[in-house]
Structure formats: C-alpha cells, structure tokens
Coordinates of C-alpha atoms in Angstrom, one line a residue:
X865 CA 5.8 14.9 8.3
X866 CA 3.8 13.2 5.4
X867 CA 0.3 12.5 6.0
X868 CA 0.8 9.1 5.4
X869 CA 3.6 8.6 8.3
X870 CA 1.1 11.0 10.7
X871 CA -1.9 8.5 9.7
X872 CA 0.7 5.8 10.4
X873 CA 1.9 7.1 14.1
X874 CA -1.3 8.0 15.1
X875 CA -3.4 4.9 14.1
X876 CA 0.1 2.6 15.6
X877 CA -1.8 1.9 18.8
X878 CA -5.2 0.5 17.0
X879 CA -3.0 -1.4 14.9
X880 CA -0.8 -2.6 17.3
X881 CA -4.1 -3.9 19.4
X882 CA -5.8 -5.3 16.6
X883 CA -2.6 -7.8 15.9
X884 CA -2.8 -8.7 19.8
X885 CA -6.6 -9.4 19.5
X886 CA -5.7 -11.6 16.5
X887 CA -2.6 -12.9 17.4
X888 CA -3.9 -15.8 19.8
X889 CA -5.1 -17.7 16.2
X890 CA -3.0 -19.8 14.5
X891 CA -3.3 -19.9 11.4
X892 CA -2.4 -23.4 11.4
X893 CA -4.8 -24.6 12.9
X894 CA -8.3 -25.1 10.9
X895 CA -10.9 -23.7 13.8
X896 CA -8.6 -20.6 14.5
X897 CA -8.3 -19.7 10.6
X898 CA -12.4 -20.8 10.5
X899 CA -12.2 -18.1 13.5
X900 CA -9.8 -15.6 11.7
X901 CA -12.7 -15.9 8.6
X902 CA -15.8 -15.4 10.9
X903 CA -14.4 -12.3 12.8
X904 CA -13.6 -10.4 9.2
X905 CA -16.4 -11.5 7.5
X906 CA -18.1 -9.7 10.6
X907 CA -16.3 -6.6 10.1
X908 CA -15.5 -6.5 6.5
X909 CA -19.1 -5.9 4.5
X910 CA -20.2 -3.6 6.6
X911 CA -16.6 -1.4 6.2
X912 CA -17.2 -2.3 1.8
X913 CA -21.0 -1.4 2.1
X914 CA -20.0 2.2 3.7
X915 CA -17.1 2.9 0.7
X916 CA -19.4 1.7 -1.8
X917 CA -21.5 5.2 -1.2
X918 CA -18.5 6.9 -1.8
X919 CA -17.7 8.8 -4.8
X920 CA -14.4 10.7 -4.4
X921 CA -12.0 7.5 -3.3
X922 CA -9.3 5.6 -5.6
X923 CA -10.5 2.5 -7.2
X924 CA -10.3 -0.6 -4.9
X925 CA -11.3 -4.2 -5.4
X926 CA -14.0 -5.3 -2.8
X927 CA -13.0 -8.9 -1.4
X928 CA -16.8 -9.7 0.5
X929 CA -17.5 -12.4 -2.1
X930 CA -13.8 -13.9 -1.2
X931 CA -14.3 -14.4 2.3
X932 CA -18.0 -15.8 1.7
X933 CA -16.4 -18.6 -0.8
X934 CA -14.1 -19.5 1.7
X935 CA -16.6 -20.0 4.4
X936 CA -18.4 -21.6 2.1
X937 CA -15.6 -24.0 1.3
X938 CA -15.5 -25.1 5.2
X939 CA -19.3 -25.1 5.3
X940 CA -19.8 -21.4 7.4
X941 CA -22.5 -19.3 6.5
X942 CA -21.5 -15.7 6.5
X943 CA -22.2 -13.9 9.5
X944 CA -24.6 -10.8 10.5
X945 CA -22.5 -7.8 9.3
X946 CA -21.3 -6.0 12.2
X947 CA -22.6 -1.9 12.1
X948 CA -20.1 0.5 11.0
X949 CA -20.1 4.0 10.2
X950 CA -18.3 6.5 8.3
X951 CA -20.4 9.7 8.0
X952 CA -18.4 11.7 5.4
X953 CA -15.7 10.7 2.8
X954 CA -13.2 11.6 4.8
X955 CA -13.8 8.9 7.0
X956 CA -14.3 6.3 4.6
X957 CA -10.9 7.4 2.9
X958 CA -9.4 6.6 6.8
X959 CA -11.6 2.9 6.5
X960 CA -9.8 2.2 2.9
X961 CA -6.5 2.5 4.0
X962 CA -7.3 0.1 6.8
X963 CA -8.8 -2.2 5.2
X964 CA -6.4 -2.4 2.1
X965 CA -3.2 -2.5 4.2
X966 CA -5.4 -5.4 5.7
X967 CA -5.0 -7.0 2.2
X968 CA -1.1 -6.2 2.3
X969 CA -0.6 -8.0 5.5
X970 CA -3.7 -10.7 4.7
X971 CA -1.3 -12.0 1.4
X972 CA 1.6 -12.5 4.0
X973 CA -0.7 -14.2 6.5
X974 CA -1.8 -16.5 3.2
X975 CA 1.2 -18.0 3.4
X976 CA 1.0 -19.8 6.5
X977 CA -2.7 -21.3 6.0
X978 CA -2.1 -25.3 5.2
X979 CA -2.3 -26.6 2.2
X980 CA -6.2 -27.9 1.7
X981 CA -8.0 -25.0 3.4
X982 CA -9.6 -22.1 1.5
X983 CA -7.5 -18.7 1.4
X984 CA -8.7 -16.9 -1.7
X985 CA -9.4 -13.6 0.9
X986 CA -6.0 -13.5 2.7
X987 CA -4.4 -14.2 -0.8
X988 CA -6.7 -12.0 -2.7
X989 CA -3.1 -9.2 -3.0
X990 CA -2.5 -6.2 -4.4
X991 CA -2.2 -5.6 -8.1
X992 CA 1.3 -4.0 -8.9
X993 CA 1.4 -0.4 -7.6
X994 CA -2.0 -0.7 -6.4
X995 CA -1.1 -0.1 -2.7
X996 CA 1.6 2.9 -3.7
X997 CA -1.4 4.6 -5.5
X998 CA -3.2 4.7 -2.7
X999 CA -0.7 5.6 -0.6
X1000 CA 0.2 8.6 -3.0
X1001 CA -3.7 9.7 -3.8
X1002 CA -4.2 10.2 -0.1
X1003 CA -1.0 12.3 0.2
X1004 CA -2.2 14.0 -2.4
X1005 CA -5.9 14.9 -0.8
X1006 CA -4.4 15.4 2.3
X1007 CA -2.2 18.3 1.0
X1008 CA -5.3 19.8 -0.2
X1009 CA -8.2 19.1 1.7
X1010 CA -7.1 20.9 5.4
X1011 CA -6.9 19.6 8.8
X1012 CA -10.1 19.0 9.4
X1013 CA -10.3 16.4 6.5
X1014 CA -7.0 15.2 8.2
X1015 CA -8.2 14.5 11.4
X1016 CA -11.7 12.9 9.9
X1017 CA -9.6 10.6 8.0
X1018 CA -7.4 9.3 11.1
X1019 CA -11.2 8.9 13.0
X1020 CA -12.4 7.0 10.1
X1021 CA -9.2 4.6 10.4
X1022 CA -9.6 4.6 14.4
X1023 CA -13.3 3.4 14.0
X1024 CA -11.9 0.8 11.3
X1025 CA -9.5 -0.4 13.6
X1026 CA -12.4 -0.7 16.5
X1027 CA -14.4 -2.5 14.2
X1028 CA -12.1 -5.1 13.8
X1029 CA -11.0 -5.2 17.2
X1030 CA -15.0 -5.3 18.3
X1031 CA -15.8 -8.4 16.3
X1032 CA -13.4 -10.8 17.6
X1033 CA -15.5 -13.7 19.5
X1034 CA -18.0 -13.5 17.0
X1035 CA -16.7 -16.2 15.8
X1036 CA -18.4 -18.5 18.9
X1037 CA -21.9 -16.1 18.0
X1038 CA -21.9 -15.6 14.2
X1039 CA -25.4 -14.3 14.3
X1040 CA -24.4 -11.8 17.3

C-alpha cells in the first residue's frame, strides 16, 4: 500500500469527524459561514506558524492573510490562535497534507457561499499540479525516511485533525 492511501485510511476517522463537527453550518447562511471563518481562523495560523519553522517541506502558499480579509469584510477580528504543536518535521509534513487537502475541499465548499459574502480563503485553490506534487514528494520521503518518520507523519495529521475538531464553538468565544 502507498503511503499516501495508508496516511489516507488511517487519518479516515479524524477526517470523517471533522466533516460531522462542521457539517451542522450551512454555508448558506451568513452567521454559520461567519462561524465556518472563526473556527479556522482559530486553527489555521497556529498550524502555518508551526510549517513556517520547517525547512525540508514542498513549497505551499500560506492562506492566514485570506481568512483575516474575509473577516474583515464581515467586520470579525481574527481570533486568538488556538496552540498547536508539531515537534519534528515529520509531523509538520502530516499538518501540510491536512491543511492543503483542506484547500482542495475549501474551493468546492466556495462554491456554495452566496453571492455578496467574502470567500477569498475557501476559494484560494490549488495551482495546477500543486496538490499531485505534494502528494508525490511525500510518497517519495516516505519511501526513504522509515517507519518511524511514517508513523510521526500520520500523528502530525491526527493532531491536525484535533485541532480543527477542538476549535469548533469558538466561534461564540473568539478570544477563548
């Protein structure tokens, strides 16, 4: 089995919970995306902050500014970052592939926000081949880099996940 398809069984259930956590916004509806945009901007510059000490992964294009402008646009501050850790590259490797296949499924989401509200995060997509690359460079280091490195990338996603999962409601506490 690829990595990639191991990283993808083994990380289904964190997944699977995030989208139930989630799935009771509509995205329809302005205070449920307001919601949507509070709960990431919770989770999401704290994941950036910890891959922006990393030296070994494939580039990626932070989107923090893009969920600030769009808060901004329905008059939100930005809320206290939420804490996250990923002690090694290895884990931070595990946080990028959450948080871009985030960005895959946030340009699909895009297209259900109403005309009139801000969605330059959700829409912020993938350049062409930008998500295969990743895909293939962590094939690639997981060929090389042992179980261990494996297993520390799958934690890194699992804690990813958590994060996300941990920050919804934050949205009625933005300072919490």
């Amino acid at each position: 089995m690829s990595f990639i398809k191991q990283l993808r069984a083994e990380t289904a259930a964190d997944h699977d919970r995030v989208d139930m956590l989630y799935g009771r916004f509509a995205l329809d509806r302005a205070a449920d995306y307001r919601n949507i945009l509070i709960a990431h901007a919770a989770a999401l510059p704290a994941v950036e902050a910890a891959l922006g000490v990393a030296d070994d992964l494939p580039a990626w294009r932070p989107r923090t500014a893009l969920i600030a402008q769009d808060l901004a646009a329905l008059g939100v501050a930005m809320p206290v970052p939420a804490a996250f850790a990923a002690p090694d590259d290895a884990s931070r490797w595990g946080a990028l592939y959450v948080i871009e296949g985030s960005r895959l499924g946030g340009t699909l989401l895009a297209r259900s926000v109403p005309a009139g509200l801000p969605s330059a995060y959700l829409a912020a997509s993938h350049q062409p081949g930008e998500w295969r690359a990743l895909l293939a460079a962590l094939e690639a280091r997981a060929a090389v880099a042992g179980e261990a490195w494996r297993q520390r990338v799958l934690a890194g996603a699992r804690a990813c996940f958590g994060l996300y999962a941990a920050v919804v409601g934050r949205e009625d506490r933005p300072d919490a």
